Amino acid sequence: MSNKVINKELEKGILQVSTGLNKRTKDLEEKQDKKHWSEMKVPITLQEQLGKLTKHELDEIRRSLELTGVSSLKKAELITVLQELIPKSLRQVCIQLDAERFRLLTKIAHNDGYMIAPELEPHQIRYFRARGLIFTGTFQEKRILAIPDELIDQIITLEEDKNLTSTIKRNTEWIKLTFGLLYYYGTLSISQLEKMLETYMKEPLRLREYLDVIYNANSYHKEISTDDVGYSNRRVFDSKKVKQEHQLRDSLSFYPFTKKELLKVGVAGFVERNQSYLQFVDFLTQNYELDRERADGIVEECVYATRIGDGPNEIMQYFGSVLEFESLAAVQAIMNQVVHLMNNTRQWFLKGYTPVELSAQEKKSLRPVLVSQSKHNDSNTSEKIGRNDPCPCGSGKKYKKCCGR
């Protein structure tokens, strides 16, 4: 059998396996979704809802509440234990919450124990279910979140607990400052985070307590990743590379963001849309058949490509896969927008600075600026690019295999 035939058979086999895995994953997600949003009668009770869970799901609650000595219990026995301990553990669970999660609990409690479900990610629903606090279902053909009847008054009472609300406020600042610092700097060690947070909070950091709060928050928000280097923004692919780039600029201090700036960007899912970002979005919607949402998504990807260290050529190749360029002028116009965006994007490698801000200090570390548009405003800019011509983005590939794809 020839290598060509073998390769085709291998490709076919891989495709079949991949298709099968995708189907099983989809089937599993649909099955789980159906279970999470099955018919529900309100008000609900702990006994009723715990009884609907599998032994594995009950064990998740046991582990999240750090209950010991009960792992060998049978399902019915474990339900009895959890019925008693979930209400007793409520305050301790809330001590690690931020304002967003605590507000959701109190909002449901004040609404007779249930409310129409807001837009939550599947892992956020699992977070609350795994603590026996919020359960999901469908009531009167609407998806709802519900709190067991036994917890409603207790949650409302906790709103008046000044020590608890003060702790939740502190947690919120810890979490937002951490997310904000990693949004701009990419990767930081625990000691760096500790030092920075003490500066912003103006008090010593209770490190063990802080780490527990951040671990708990990330189970819900999924904004950061951890490894032996430290903590990183979830979009950082190579934390060691970010750390190396920081060390190369050892004499450069991290950009001095204010506490207010960090709290603003420290919201989960935040995207900084500065003037160059918005200008690029406008350019795409005006010159290509793209709606604003699609154009925004493209520019957002460019920002993250810049932050992980991609250069103009790599970003231009990305544009070649999502847009069709009809002329050298079109390529050059996009290239100008890319360079302007990159020069005004706060970069992880540059410790939160933009290249424009560091141009006087670190000329050698900045990528060379591409040829300005003024040099291309001649009669040739509107000519069609040949499919076999070198791609004007500078990749060295033929146009048809790069930006002309």
Coordinates of C-alpha atoms in Angstrom, one line a residue:
M1 CA 0.0 0.0 0.0
S2 CA 1.4 3.4 -1.0
N3 CA 2.1 6.2 1.5
K4 CA -0.6 8.2 -0.2
V5 CA -3.2 5.6 0.4
I6 CA -2.1 5.1 4.0
N7 CA -2.2 8.8 4.7
K8 CA -5.7 9.0 3.2
E9 CA -6.9 6.1 5.4
L10 CA -5.3 7.7 8.4
E11 CA -6.9 11.0 7.7
K12 CA -10.3 9.3 7.3
G13 CA -9.8 7.4 10.6
I14 CA -8.9 10.6 12.5
L15 CA -11.9 12.4 11.0
Q16 CA -14.2 9.6 12.1
V17 CA -12.8 9.5 15.6
S18 CA -13.0 13.3 15.8
T19 CA -16.6 13.3 14.5
G20 CA -17.5 10.6 17.1
L21 CA -16.0 12.5 20.0
N22 CA -17.7 15.7 19.0
K23 CA -21.0 13.9 18.8
R24 CA -20.6 12.3 22.2
T25 CA -19.5 15.6 23.7
K26 CA -22.6 17.3 22.2
D27 CA -24.9 14.5 23.4
L28 CA -23.4 14.7 26.9
E29 CA -23.8 18.5 27.0
E30 CA -27.4 18.2 25.8
K31 CA -28.2 15.5 28.4
Q32 CA -26.6 17.6 31.2
D33 CA -28.5 20.7 30.0
K34 CA -31.8 18.8 30.0
K35 CA -31.1 17.7 33.5
H36 CA -30.1 21.1 34.8
W37 CA -33.2 22.7 33.4
S38 CA -35.8 20.0 34.1
E39 CA -39.3 20.9 35.4
M40 CA -39.2 22.4 38.9
K41 CA -41.9 23.4 41.4
V42 CA -41.2 26.3 43.7
P43 CA -40.5 26.8 46.6
I44 CA -37.9 24.1 46.8
T45 CA -36.3 22.3 49.7
L46 CA -32.9 21.0 50.3
Q47 CA -34.1 17.4 50.8
E48 CA -36.0 17.5 47.5
Q49 CA -33.1 18.9 45.5
L50 CA -30.3 16.9 47.0
G51 CA -32.4 13.8 46.3
K52 CA -32.3 14.6 42.6
L53 CA -28.5 14.6 42.5
T54 CA -26.2 11.7 41.8
K55 CA -23.8 10.4 44.5
H56 CA -21.0 12.0 42.5
E57 CA -22.7 15.4 42.6
L58 CA -23.4 15.0 46.3
D59 CA -19.6 14.3 46.8
E60 CA -18.8 17.5 44.9
I61 CA -20.9 19.4 47.5
R62 CA -19.1 17.5 50.3
R63 CA -15.7 18.4 48.9
S64 CA -16.6 22.1 48.3
L65 CA -17.8 22.4 51.9
E66 CA -14.6 20.6 53.0
L67 CA -16.6 18.0 55.0
T68 CA -14.4 15.2 56.3
G69 CA -15.3 11.7 57.6
V70 CA -18.3 11.3 55.4
S71 CA -16.9 10.0 52.1
S72 CA -17.9 6.4 52.8
L73 CA -21.6 7.3 53.5
K74 CA -24.2 6.0 51.1
K75 CA -26.3 8.4 49.1
A76 CA -29.3 8.6 51.6
E77 CA -27.0 9.0 54.5
L78 CA -25.0 11.7 52.8
I79 CA -28.2 13.6 51.9
T80 CA -29.2 13.6 55.6
V81 CA -25.7 15.0 56.6
L82 CA -25.8 17.7 53.9
Q83 CA -29.3 18.8 54.8
E84 CA -27.9 19.7 58.3
L85 CA -24.5 21.1 57.3
I86 CA -25.3 23.2 54.2
P87 CA -27.3 25.8 56.3
K88 CA -24.6 25.7 59.0
S89 CA -21.8 26.3 56.4
L90 CA -23.7 29.1 54.6
R91 CA -21.8 32.0 56.3
Q92 CA -18.5 30.3 55.8
V93 CA -19.2 29.9 52.1
C94 CA -20.2 33.5 51.8
I95 CA -17.0 34.7 53.5
Q96 CA -15.2 33.8 50.2
L97 CA -17.6 35.5 47.9
D98 CA -17.4 38.7 46.0
A99 CA -20.1 41.3 45.6
E100 CA -21.4 39.8 42.3
R101 CA -22.0 36.3 43.7
F102 CA -23.4 37.5 47.0
R103 CA -25.7 39.9 45.2
L104 CA -27.1 37.1 43.1
L105 CA -27.9 35.1 46.3
T106 CA -29.6 38.0 48.0
K107 CA -31.6 38.9 44.9
I108 CA -33.0 35.4 44.6
A109 CA -33.7 35.3 48.4
H110 CA -35.7 38.6 48.2
N111 CA -37.7 37.3 45.3
D112 CA -39.4 34.5 47.3
G113 CA -36.5 32.1 46.6
Y114 CA -36.4 32.0 42.8
M115 CA -35.9 34.3 39.7
I116 CA -35.6 34.0 36.0
A117 CA -32.1 32.8 35.2
P118 CA -29.7 35.5 34.0
E119 CA -27.0 34.7 31.4
L120 CA -24.6 32.4 33.3
E121 CA -21.9 30.2 31.9
P122 CA -22.3 26.4 32.5
H123 CA -19.3 26.4 34.9
Q124 CA -20.9 29.2 36.9
I125 CA -24.1 27.2 37.3
R126 CA -22.0 24.2 38.4
Y127 CA -20.2 26.4 40.9
F128 CA -23.4 27.2 42.8
R129 CA -24.9 23.7 42.5
A130 CA -21.6 22.3 43.9
R131 CA -22.2 24.3 47.1
G132 CA -25.9 23.4 47.5
L133 CA -26.8 27.0 47.3
I134 CA -28.6 27.6 44.0
F135 CA -30.4 25.0 41.9
T136 CA -31.7 25.3 38.4
G137 CA -34.9 24.3 36.7
T138 CA -37.8 25.3 34.5
F139 CA -40.9 26.8 36.0
Q140 CA -43.9 28.0 33.9
E141 CA -41.8 27.4 30.8
K142 CA -39.0 29.7 32.0
R143 CA -35.5 28.8 33.2
I144 CA -35.1 29.8 36.8
L145 CA -32.5 29.8 39.6
A146 CA -33.9 28.8 43.0
I147 CA -32.6 28.7 46.6
P148 CA -33.8 26.1 49.0
D149 CA -36.5 27.4 51.4
E150 CA -34.3 26.6 54.4
L151 CA -31.7 29.2 53.3
I152 CA -33.8 32.2 52.3
D153 CA -34.2 33.9 55.7
Q154 CA -30.6 33.1 56.6
I155 CA -29.3 34.8 53.4
I156 CA -31.4 37.9 54.0
T157 CA -30.1 38.1 57.6
L158 CA -26.5 37.9 56.4
E159 CA -27.0 41.2 54.5
E160 CA -27.1 42.8 57.9
D161 CA -23.8 41.2 59.0
K162 CA -21.4 44.1 58.9
N163 CA -18.3 41.9 59.3
L164 CA -19.4 39.7 56.5
T165 CA -20.3 42.5 54.1
S166 CA -16.9 44.2 54.9
T167 CA -15.1 41.0 54.0
I168 CA -17.1 40.6 50.8
K169 CA -16.1 44.2 49.9
R170 CA -12.5 43.4 50.5
N171 CA -12.7 40.2 48.5
T172 CA -14.2 42.1 45.6
E173 CA -11.2 44.5 45.6
W174 CA -8.7 41.6 45.9
I175 CA -10.3 39.8 42.9
K176 CA -10.7 42.9 40.7
L177 CA -7.2 44.2 41.4
T178 CA -5.7 40.7 40.7
F179 CA -7.7 40.4 37.4
G180 CA -6.8 43.9 36.5
L181 CA -3.1 43.5 37.1
L182 CA -3.0 40.3 35.1
Y183 CA -5.0 41.9 32.3
Y184 CA -2.3 44.4 31.8
Y185 CA 0.9 42.6 32.9
G186 CA 0.0 39.1 31.7
T187 CA 1.9 37.0 34.3
L188 CA 3.0 37.8 37.9
S189 CA 4.5 35.8 40.7
I190 CA 2.7 35.4 44.0
S191 CA 5.3 37.6 45.7
Q192 CA 4.8 40.3 43.0
L193 CA 1.0 40.2 43.4
E194 CA 1.4 40.4 47.2
K195 CA 3.6 43.5 47.0
M196 CA 1.4 45.2 44.5
L197 CA -1.8 44.4 46.4
E198 CA -0.4 45.7 49.7
T199 CA 0.5 49.0 47.9
Y200 CA -3.1 49.4 46.5
M201 CA -4.9 48.2 49.6
K202 CA -2.5 50.2 51.9
E203 CA -2.3 47.3 54.4
P204 CA -0.5 44.0 54.8
L205 CA -2.0 41.1 52.7
R206 CA -3.3 38.0 54.5
L207 CA -1.7 35.8 51.9
R208 CA -3.3 32.4 52.8
E209 CA -6.7 34.0 53.0
Y210 CA -6.1 35.9 49.8
L211 CA -5.1 32.8 47.9
D212 CA -8.2 30.9 49.1
V213 CA -10.4 33.8 47.9
I214 CA -8.7 34.0 44.5
Y215 CA -8.9 30.2 44.0
N216 CA -12.6 30.2 44.9
A217 CA -13.3 33.2 42.6
N218 CA -11.5 31.6 39.7
S219 CA -13.8 28.6 40.0
Y220 CA -16.6 30.9 39.2
H221 CA -15.0 33.6 36.9
K222 CA -12.4 31.4 35.0
E223 CA -10.2 34.5 34.4
I224 CA -6.7 33.3 35.3
S225 CA -4.5 30.3 35.2
T226 CA -1.8 29.2 37.6
D227 CA 1.5 27.3 37.2
D228 CA 5.0 27.3 38.8
V229 CA 5.7 30.7 37.3
G230 CA 2.7 32.3 39.1
Y231 CA -0.7 33.7 38.1
S232 CA -1.5 34.6 34.5
N233 CA -4.3 36.1 32.5
R234 CA -6.4 33.3 30.9
R235 CA -5.2 34.4 27.4
V236 CA -1.5 34.0 28.2
F237 CA -0.2 30.9 26.3
D238 CA 3.4 31.0 27.5
S239 CA 3.8 32.4 31.1
K240 CA 7.5 31.7 31.0
K241 CA 8.0 33.8 27.9
V242 CA 6.1 36.7 29.5
K243 CA 8.2 36.3 32.7
Q244 CA 11.4 36.3 30.5
E245 CA 10.4 39.5 28.7
H246 CA 9.7 41.1 32.1
Q247 CA 13.2 40.1 33.3
L248 CA 14.8 41.5 30.1
R249 CA 13.3 44.9 31.2
D250 CA 14.4 44.5 34.8
S251 CA 15.3 48.2 35.1
L252 CA 11.8 49.2 33.9
S253 CA 9.1 49.5 36.5
F254 CA 5.6 48.2 35.8
Y255 CA 3.3 50.8 34.4
P256 CA 1.8 52.7 37.4
F257 CA -1.9 52.1 37.0
T258 CA -4.2 53.7 39.6
K259 CA -6.4 51.6 41.8
K260 CA -9.4 53.0 40.0
E261 CA -8.1 51.9 36.6
L262 CA -7.4 48.4 37.8
L263 CA -10.8 48.0 39.4
K264 CA -12.4 49.1 36.2
V265 CA -10.6 46.5 34.0
G266 CA -10.7 43.8 36.7
V267 CA -14.3 42.8 35.8
A268 CA -14.5 39.3 34.3
G269 CA -14.5 39.4 30.5
F270 CA -13.4 43.1 30.2
V271 CA -12.0 44.3 26.9
E272 CA -10.2 47.6 26.8
R273 CA -11.5 49.5 23.7
N274 CA -9.2 52.6 23.4
Q275 CA -9.3 55.1 20.6
S276 CA -7.1 53.1 18.2
Y277 CA -9.3 50.0 18.8
L278 CA -12.6 51.8 18.1
Q279 CA -11.0 53.5 15.0
F280 CA -10.0 50.1 13.7
V281 CA -13.6 48.7 14.2
D282 CA -15.0 51.7 12.4
F283 CA -12.6 51.2 9.5
L284 CA -13.6 47.5 9.1
T285 CA -17.4 48.2 9.2
Q286 CA -17.0 51.0 6.7
N287 CA -14.8 49.2 4.2
Y288 CA -15.9 45.6 4.5
E289 CA -19.2 43.8 4.8
L290 CA -18.9 43.3 8.5
D291 CA -21.4 44.2 11.3
R292 CA -20.0 45.9 14.3
E293 CA -20.0 42.8 16.5
R294 CA -17.9 40.8 14.0
A295 CA -15.5 43.7 13.4
D296 CA -15.1 44.1 17.2
G297 CA -14.3 40.4 17.6
I298 CA -11.6 40.6 14.9
V299 CA -9.9 43.7 16.5
E300 CA -10.1 42.0 19.9
E301 CA -8.2 39.0 18.5
C302 CA -5.6 41.4 17.1
V303 CA -5.1 42.9 20.6
Y304 CA -4.5 39.5 22.1
A305 CA -2.3 38.5 19.3
T306 CA -0.2 41.6 20.0
R307 CA -0.1 40.7 23.7
I308 CA 1.2 37.2 23.2
G309 CA 4.0 38.6 21.0
D310 CA 2.8 38.2 17.4
G311 CA 4.2 40.8 15.0
P312 CA 2.5 42.7 12.1
N313 CA 3.2 39.9 9.6
E314 CA 1.4 37.2 11.7
I315 CA -1.5 39.5 12.3
M316 CA -1.7 40.3 8.5
Q317 CA -1.8 36.6 7.8
Y318 CA -4.7 36.3 10.2
F319 CA -6.5 39.1 8.2
G320 CA -5.8 37.2 5.0
S321 CA -7.9 34.4 6.4
V322 CA -10.9 36.5 7.4
L323 CA -10.9 39.2 4.7
E324 CA -10.4 39.4 0.9
F325 CA -8.0 42.1 -0.3
E326 CA -8.5 43.3 -3.8
S327 CA -5.5 45.6 -4.1
L328 CA -2.2 46.6 -2.6
A329 CA -3.9 49.7 -1.3
A330 CA -6.4 47.6 0.6
V331 CA -3.5 45.6 2.2
Q332 CA -1.6 48.7 3.0
A333 CA -4.7 50.3 4.6
I334 CA -5.2 47.3 6.9
M335 CA -1.5 47.2 7.7
N336 CA -1.6 50.9 8.8
Q337 CA -4.5 50.1 11.1
V338 CA -2.7 47.1 12.5
V339 CA 0.5 49.0 13.2
H340 CA -1.4 51.9 14.8
L341 CA -3.4 49.4 17.0
M342 CA -0.2 47.6 18.0
N343 CA 1.7 50.8 18.9
N344 CA -1.2 51.8 21.2
T345 CA -1.9 48.5 22.8
R346 CA -0.8 47.9 26.4
Q347 CA 1.4 44.9 26.1
W348 CA 2.3 42.1 28.5
F349 CA 5.9 42.0 27.4
L350 CA 6.3 45.7 28.0
K351 CA 5.0 45.5 31.6
G352 CA 1.7 47.3 30.7
Y353 CA 3.2 50.1 28.6
T354 CA 2.3 50.7 25.0
P355 CA 5.1 50.9 22.4
V356 CA 4.4 54.6 21.9
E357 CA 4.9 55.2 25.6
L358 CA 8.2 53.3 25.6
S359 CA 9.5 54.5 22.2
A360 CA 12.0 56.9 23.7
Q361 CA 13.2 54.4 26.3
E362 CA 13.2 51.1 24.5
K363 CA 13.6 51.7 20.8
K364 CA 15.5 48.4 20.4
S365 CA 12.7 46.3 21.9
L366 CA 10.0 47.6 19.7
R367 CA 9.1 46.0 16.4
P368 CA 10.0 48.1 13.3
V369 CA 7.1 50.2 12.1
L370 CA 5.9 49.2 8.7
V371 CA 6.2 51.5 5.8
S372 CA 3.9 54.5 6.2
Q373 CA 0.9 54.9 3.9
S374 CA 2.2 58.1 2.4
K375 CA 4.9 56.2 0.6
H376 CA 2.3 54.1 -1.2
N377 CA -0.1 56.9 -2.3
D378 CA 1.0 56.6 -5.9
S379 CA -0.7 55.3 -9.1
N380 CA 0.3 51.7 -8.3
T381 CA -1.7 51.3 -5.1
S382 CA -4.9 50.5 -6.8
E383 CA -3.4 47.8 -9.0
K384 CA -4.6 44.2 -8.5
I385 CA -2.1 41.9 -6.8
G386 CA -1.1 38.8 -8.9
R387 CA -1.9 35.5 -7.2
N388 CA 1.7 34.4 -7.6
D389 CA 3.2 37.7 -6.6
P390 CA 5.0 38.0 -3.2
C391 CA 2.6 39.0 -0.5
P392 CA 2.9 42.7 0.4
C393 CA 2.5 41.9 4.1
G394 CA 6.2 40.9 4.1
S395 CA 5.7 37.2 5.0
G396 CA 7.8 36.0 2.1
K397 CA 5.0 33.8 0.9
K398 CA 3.1 34.1 -2.4
Y399 CA 0.0 36.3 -2.1
K400 CA -2.4 33.3 -2.9
K401 CA -0.9 31.4 0.1
C402 CA -1.0 34.3 2.5
C403 CA -3.3 37.4 2.6
G404 CA -4.9 36.4 -0.7
R405 CA -6.4 33.1 0.7

